[in-house]
Coordinates of N, CA and C in Angstrom, one line a residue:
S324 N 110.5 93.9 82.1 CA 109.5 93.0 81.6 C 108.2 93.8 81.4
F325 N 107.6 93.7 80.2 CA 106.4 94.4 80.0 C 105.2 93.7 80.6
N326 N 104.8 94.3 81.7 CA 103.6 93.7 82.5 C 103.9 92.3 83.0
G327 N 105.1 91.9 83.1 CA 105.5 90.5 83.5 C 105.0 90.3 85.0
I328 N 105.1 91.3 85.8 CA 104.8 91.1 87.2 C 103.3 90.9 87.4
D329 N 102.5 91.2 86.4 CA 101.0 91.1 86.4 C 100.6 89.6 86.3
H330 N 101.5 88.7 86.1 CA 101.1 87.3 86.0 C 101.3 86.6 87.3
A331 N 101.9 87.2 88.3 CA 102.1 86.6 89.6 C 100.8 86.8 90.5
E332 N 100.6 85.9 91.4 CA 99.5 86.0 92.3 C 99.8 87.2 93.3
H333 N 98.8 87.7 94.0 CA 99.0 88.9 94.8 C 100.2 88.7 95.8
E334 N 100.2 87.7 96.6 CA 101.3 87.5 97.6 C 102.6 87.4 96.9
D335 N 102.7 86.7 95.8 CA 103.9 86.5 95.0 C 104.4 87.8 94.5
R336 N 103.5 88.6 94.0 CA 103.8 90.0 93.5 C 104.5 90.8 94.6
L337 N 104.0 90.8 95.8 CA 104.6 91.5 96.9 C 106.0 91.0 97.2
K338 N 106.1 89.7 97.1 CA 107.5 89.1 97.3 C 108.4 89.5 96.2
V339 N 107.9 89.6 94.9 CA 108.8 90.0 93.8 C 109.3 91.5 94.1
L340 N 108.4 92.3 94.5 CA 108.8 93.7 94.8 C 109.9 93.8 95.9
R341 N 109.7 93.0 97.0 CA 110.7 92.9 98.0 C 112.0 92.4 97.6
E342 N 111.9 91.4 96.7 CA 113.2 90.7 96.2 C 113.9 91.7 95.3
V343 N 113.2 92.4 94.4 CA 113.9 93.4 93.5 C 114.5 94.4 94.4
H344 N 113.9 94.9 95.5 CA 114.5 95.9 96.3 C 115.7 95.3 97.0
R345 N 115.7 94.0 97.4 CA 116.8 93.4 98.1 C 118.0 93.4 97.2
V346 N 117.9 93.1 95.9 CA 119.0 92.9 95.0 C 119.5 94.2 94.4
L347 N 118.7 95.2 94.5 CA 119.2 96.5 94.0 C 120.1 97.2 95.0
R348 N 121.1 97.9 94.5 CA 121.9 98.8 95.4 C 121.0 99.9 95.9
P349 N 121.3 100.5 97.1 CA 120.5 101.7 97.5 C 120.6 102.7 96.4
G350 N 119.5 103.3 96.1 CA 119.4 104.3 95.0 C 119.2 103.7 93.6
G351 N 119.3 102.3 93.5 CA 119.1 101.6 92.2 C 117.8 101.9 91.6
T352 N 117.7 101.9 90.3 CA 116.5 102.2 89.6 C 115.7 101.0 89.2
F353 N 114.4 101.0 89.4 CA 113.5 99.9 89.0 C 112.4 100.5 88.2
L354 N 112.2 100.0 87.0 CA 111.2 100.4 86.1 C 110.4 99.2 85.6
F355 N 109.0 99.3 85.8 CA 108.2 98.2 85.4 C 106.8 98.7 85.0
S356 N 106.1 97.9 84.3 CA 104.8 98.3 83.8 C 103.7 97.3 84.5
S357 N 102.5 97.9 84.6 CA 101.5 97.1 85.2 C 100.1 97.5 84.7
H358 N 99.2 96.6 84.6 CA 97.8 96.9 84.1 C 97.1 97.8 85.2
S359 N 96.4 98.8 84.7 CA 95.7 99.7 85.6 C 94.3 99.2 85.8
L360 N 93.9 99.2 87.0 CA 92.5 98.8 87.4 C 91.6 99.9 87.0
N361 N 92.1 101.1 86.7 CA 91.2 102.2 86.2 C 90.4 101.9 85.0
V362 N 90.8 100.9 84.2 CA 90.1 100.6 83.0 C 88.9 99.6 83.2
F363 N 88.7 99.2 84.5 CA 87.7 98.3 84.8 C 86.5 99.0 85.4
P364 N 85.2 98.7 85.0 CA 84.8 97.8 84.0 C 85.3 98.2 82.6
F365 N 85.6 97.2 81.8 CA 86.1 97.5 80.5 C 85.1 98.2 79.7
R366 N 85.6 99.3 79.0 CA 84.7 100.1 78.2 C 84.8 99.7 76.8
F367 N 83.7 100.0 76.0 CA 83.7 99.7 74.6 C 84.4 100.9 73.9
M368 N 85.4 100.5 73.2 CA 86.2 101.6 72.5 C 86.4 101.2 71.0
L369 N 86.0 102.1 70.1 CA 86.1 101.9 68.7 C 87.6 102.2 68.3
P370 N 88.1 101.3 67.5 CA 89.5 101.5 67.0 C 89.6 102.7 66.1
D371 N 90.7 103.4 66.1 CA 90.9 104.5 65.3 C 91.5 104.0 63.9
V372 N 90.6 103.9 62.9 CA 91.0 103.4 61.6 C 90.5 104.3 60.5
S373 N 91.2 104.3 59.4 CA 90.9 105.1 58.3 C 89.6 104.6 57.5
W374 N 88.7 105.5 57.2 CA 87.5 105.2 56.4 C 87.8 105.0 55.0
R375 N 89.1 105.2 54.6 CA 89.5 105.0 53.2 C 89.3 103.5 52.8
F376 N 89.3 102.6 53.8 CA 89.2 101.2 53.6 C 88.0 100.7 54.4
P377 N 86.8 100.9 53.9 CA 85.6 100.6 54.6 C 85.5 99.2 55.1
F378 N 85.9 98.2 54.3 CA 85.8 96.8 54.8 C 86.7 96.5 56.0
R379 N 87.9 97.2 56.0 CA 88.8 97.1 57.1 C 88.2 97.7 58.3
V380 N 87.6 98.8 58.2 CA 86.9 99.5 59.3 C 85.9 98.5 59.9
L381 N 85.0 97.9 59.0 CA 84.0 97.0 59.5 C 84.6 95.8 60.3
R382 N 85.7 95.3 59.7 CA 86.4 94.2 60.4 C 86.9 94.6 61.8
F383 N 87.6 95.8 61.8 CA 88.1 96.2 63.1 C 87.0 96.6 64.1
Y384 N 85.9 97.2 63.6 CA 84.8 97.5 64.5 C 84.2 96.2 65.1
G385 N 84.0 95.2 64.2 CA 83.4 93.9 64.6 C 84.3 93.3 65.6
G386 N 85.7 93.4 65.5 CA 86.6 92.8 66.4 C 86.5 93.5 67.8
A387 N 86.3 94.9 67.7 CA 86.2 95.6 69.0 C 85.0 95.3 69.7
I388 N 83.9 95.1 69.0 CA 82.6 94.6 69.7 C 82.8 93.3 70.3
R389 N 83.4 92.3 69.6 CA 83.6 91.0 70.1 C 84.5 91.0 71.3
R390 N 85.6 91.8 71.3 CA 86.5 91.9 72.4 C 85.8 92.4 73.6
W391 N 85.0 93.5 73.5 CA 84.3 94.1 74.6 C 83.3 93.1 75.2
L392 N 82.5 92.5 74.4 CA 81.6 91.5 74.9 C 82.2 90.3 75.6
T393 N 83.3 89.8 75.0 CA 84.0 88.7 75.7 C 84.6 89.1 77.0
L394 N 85.2 90.3 77.1 CA 85.7 90.8 78.4 C 84.6 91.0 79.4
R395 N 83.5 91.6 79.0 CA 82.4 91.8 79.9 C 81.8 90.4 80.4
L396 N 81.7 89.5 79.5 CA 81.1 88.2 79.9 C 82.1 87.4 80.8
A397 N 83.4 87.5 80.5 CA 84.4 86.7 81.2 C 84.6 87.3 82.7
N398 N 84.3 88.5 82.9 CA 84.4 89.2 84.2 C 83.1 89.6 84.8
R399 N 82.0 89.0 84.3 CA 80.7 89.4 84.8 C 80.4 89.2 86.3
A400 N 81.2 88.2 86.9 CA 81.0 88.0 88.3 C 81.8 88.9 89.2
V401 N 82.6 89.7 88.6 CA 83.5 90.6 89.4 C 82.7 91.9 89.7
D402 N 82.7 92.3 90.9 CA 82.0 93.5 91.3 C 83.0 94.7 91.3
A403 N 82.7 95.6 90.5 CA 83.7 96.8 90.3 C 83.9 97.5 91.6
E404 N 82.9 97.7 92.4 CA 83.1 98.5 93.6 C 84.0 97.7 94.6
T405 N 83.8 96.4 94.7 CA 84.6 95.6 95.6 C 86.1 95.6 95.2
V406 N 86.4 95.5 93.9 CA 87.8 95.5 93.5 C 88.4 96.9 93.6
R407 N 87.6 97.9 93.4 CA 88.1 99.3 93.5 C 88.5 99.5 95.0
A408 N 87.7 99.0 95.9 CA 88.0 99.2 97.3 C 89.2 98.4 97.7
A409 N 89.4 97.2 97.2 CA 90.6 96.4 97.5 C 91.8 97.0 96.8
G410 N 91.7 97.7 95.7 CA 92.8 98.3 95.0 C 93.4 97.5 94.0
W411 N 93.1 96.2 93.9 CA 93.6 95.3 92.9 C 92.6 94.2 92.6
A412 N 92.8 93.5 91.5 CA 92.0 92.3 91.2 C 92.7 91.5 90.1
R413 N 92.4 90.3 90.1 CA 92.8 89.4 89.0 C 91.6 89.3 88.0
L414 N 91.8 89.8 86.8 CA 90.7 89.8 85.8 C 91.1 89.0 84.6
V415 N 90.1 88.5 83.9 CA 90.4 87.9 82.6 C 90.6 89.0 81.6
A416 N 91.7 88.9 80.9 CA 92.1 89.9 79.9 C 92.1 89.3 78.5
D417 N 92.2 90.1 77.5 CA 92.2 89.6 76.1 C 93.5 88.9 75.7
A418 N 94.5 89.0 76.5 CA 95.7 88.3 76.1 C 95.5 86.8 76.1
H419 N 96.3 86.1 75.3 CA 96.2 84.6 75.3 C 94.8 84.0 75.1
N420 N 94.1 84.6 74.2 CA 92.7 84.2 73.9 C 91.8 84.1 75.1
Y421 N 91.9 85.1 76.0 CA 91.0 85.2 77.1 C 91.1 84.0 78.1
E422 N 92.2 83.4 78.1 CA 92.4 82.2 78.9 C 93.2 82.4 80.2
M423 N 93.6 83.6 80.5 CA 94.3 83.8 81.8 C 93.9 85.0 82.5
Q424 N 94.1 85.0 83.8 CA 93.8 86.1 84.6 C 95.1 86.9 84.8
I425 N 94.9 88.3 84.8 CA 96.0 89.2 84.9 C 95.7 90.1 86.1
Y426 N 96.8 90.5 86.8 CA 96.7 91.4 87.9 C 96.5 92.8 87.4
Y427 N 95.4 93.4 87.9 CA 95.2 94.9 87.6 C 95.2 95.6 89.0
V428 N 95.9 96.8 89.0 CA 96.0 97.5 90.3 C 95.8 99.0 90.1
R429 N 95.2 99.6 91.1 CA 95.0 101.0 91.1 C 96.3 101.7 91.3
P430 N 96.6 102.8 90.7 CA 97.9 103.4 90.9 C 98.2 103.7 92.4
A431 N 97.3 104.2 93.1 CA 97.5 104.5 94.5 C 97.9 103.2 95.3
E432 N 97.3 102.1 95.0 CA 97.6 100.8 95.6 C 99.0 100.4 95.2
Q433 N 99.4 100.5 93.9 CA 100.7 100.2 93.4 C 101.8 101.0 94.2
L434 N 101.5 102.3 94.3 CA 102.5 103.1 95.0 C 102.6 102.7 96.5
R435 N 101.5 102.3 97.1 CA 101.5 101.8 98.5 C 102.4 100.5 98.6
Q436 N 102.2 99.6 97.6 CA 103.0 98.4 97.6 C 104.5 98.7 97.4
L437 N 104.8 99.6 96.6 CA 106.2 100.0 96.4 C 106.8 100.6 97.7
R438 N 106.1 101.5 98.3 CA 106.6 102.0 99.6 C 106.8 100.9 100.6
E439 N 105.9 100.0 100.7 CA 106.1 98.9 101.7 C 107.3 98.0 101.4
A440 N 107.6 97.9 100.1 CA 108.7 97.1 99.7 C 110.1 97.9 99.8
G441 N 110.0 99.2 100.1 CA 111.2 100.0 100.3 C 111.6 100.9 99.1
F442 N 110.6 101.2 98.2 CA 110.9 102.0 97.0 C 110.3 103.4 97.2
T443 N 110.9 104.3 96.5 CA 110.4 105.7 96.4 C 110.0 105.8 94.9
S444 N 108.8 106.3 94.7 CA 108.4 106.4 93.3 C 108.9 107.8 92.7
D445 N 109.5 107.7 91.6 CA 110.0 108.9 90.9 C 109.0 109.5 89.9
A446 N 108.3 108.6 89.2 CA 107.3 109.0 88.2 C 106.4 107.8 87.8
I447 N 105.2 108.2 87.3 CA 104.4 107.2 86.7 C 104.2 107.7 85.2
L448 N 104.5 106.8 84.3 CA 104.5 107.2 82.9 C 103.4 106.5 82.1
D449 N 102.9 107.1 81.0 CA 101.9 106.5 80.2 C 102.7 105.6 79.2
S450 N 101.9 105.0 78.2 CA 102.5 104.1 77.3 C 103.4 104.8 76.3
Q451 N 103.4 106.1 76.2 CA 104.3 106.8 75.3 C 105.5 107.4 76.1
G452 N 105.6 107.0 77.4 CA 106.7 107.5 78.2 C 106.5 108.9 78.8
R453 N 105.3 109.4 78.7 CA 105.1 110.8 79.2 C 104.6 110.7 80.6
P454 N 105.0 111.6 81.5 CA 104.6 111.6 82.9 C 103.1 111.7 83.0
V455 N 102.5 110.9 83.9 CA 101.0 111.0 84.1 C 100.8 112.0 85.2
V456 N 100.0 113.0 85.0 CA 99.7 114.0 86.0 C 98.8 113.5 87.1
D457 N 97.7 112.8 86.8 CA 96.8 112.3 87.8 C 96.6 110.8 87.5
A458 N 97.4 110.0 88.0 CA 97.4 108.5 87.7 C 96.0 107.9 88.1
D459 N 95.4 108.4 89.2 CA 94.2 107.8 89.6 C 93.0 108.1 88.7
E460 N 93.2 109.1 87.8 CA 92.1 109.4 86.8 C 92.5 108.9 85.4
S461 N 93.7 108.4 85.2 CA 94.2 108.0 83.9 C 93.4 106.7 83.5
R462 N 93.0 106.7 82.2 CA 92.3 105.6 81.6 C 93.3 104.7 80.7
E463 N 94.6 104.9 80.9 CA 95.6 104.1 80.2 C 95.4 102.6 80.6
N464 N 95.6 101.7 79.7 CA 95.5 100.3 80.0 C 96.6 99.8 80.9
W465 N 97.8 100.4 80.8 CA 98.9 100.0 81.7 C 99.7 101.3 81.9
L466 N 100.3 101.3 83.1 CA 101.2 102.4 83.5 C 102.6 101.9 83.8
H467 N 103.6 102.7 83.6 CA 104.9 102.4 83.9 C 105.4 103.1 85.2
Y468 N 105.9 102.4 86.1 CA 106.3 103.0 87.4 C 107.9 103.0 87.4
L469 N 108.4 104.2 87.6 CA 109.8 104.5 87.7 C 110.1 104.8 89.2
C470 N 110.9 104.0 89.8 CA 111.2 104.2 91.2 C 112.6 103.8 91.5
H471 N 113.1 104.1 92.7 CA 114.4 103.7 93.1 C 114.3 103.1 94.5
A472 N 115.3 102.3 94.8 CA 115.4 101.6 96.1 C 116.0 102.5 97.1
N473 N 115.3 102.6 98.3 CA 115.8 103.4 99.4 C 117.0 102.6 100.1
S474 N 117.8 103.3 100.8 CA 118.8 102.7 101.6 C 118.3 101.7 102.6
I475 N 119.0 100.7 102.9 CA 118.6 99.7 103.9 C 118.2 100.4 105.2
G476 N 117.1 100.1 105.7 CA 116.6 100.7 106.9 C 116.0 102.1 106.8
Q477 N 116.0 102.7 105.6 CA 115.5 104.0 105.3 C 114.1 103.9 104.9
P478 N 113.1 104.5 105.6 CA 111.7 104.4 105.2 C 111.5 105.0 103.8
A479 N 110.5 104.5 103.1 CA 110.1 105.0 101.8 C 109.3 106.3 102.1
T480 N 109.5 107.3 101.2 CA 108.8 108.6 101.4 C 107.9 109.0 100.2
G481 N 108.1 108.3 99.0 CA 107.3 108.8 97.9 C 106.5 107.9 97.3

């Protein structure tokens, strides 16, 4: 599921990870994507569009400005340093007309959650499926976690 786990509350998310581990055979593969907290506070980013169509560029730039302002206003009460220290936060995102909160997690925190649930991480991938060298520095909106279930009673190592 593409970012599906990000719609669960924090405790429910941890339960989901444990349940996935429970139903997988030892060594079974688990791949999921999650929003990265590294993008918060949300930055203003101009879309990459062709200047061959100047009115389209203006429309896309106007939409980018509106998106950035809406995200900043919707999350204005969230302290970036507090959520960075926690490693996760539920933030208003642009999905569904800015009407829902989505779980964002730092890669190091996501790896910790996976270890606690009994998984070993094999790779963190970007949106193009390429391995991410330094996930804690990545500015990707979401990351894909490829991991496998450890044997029952075997501690997670990765």
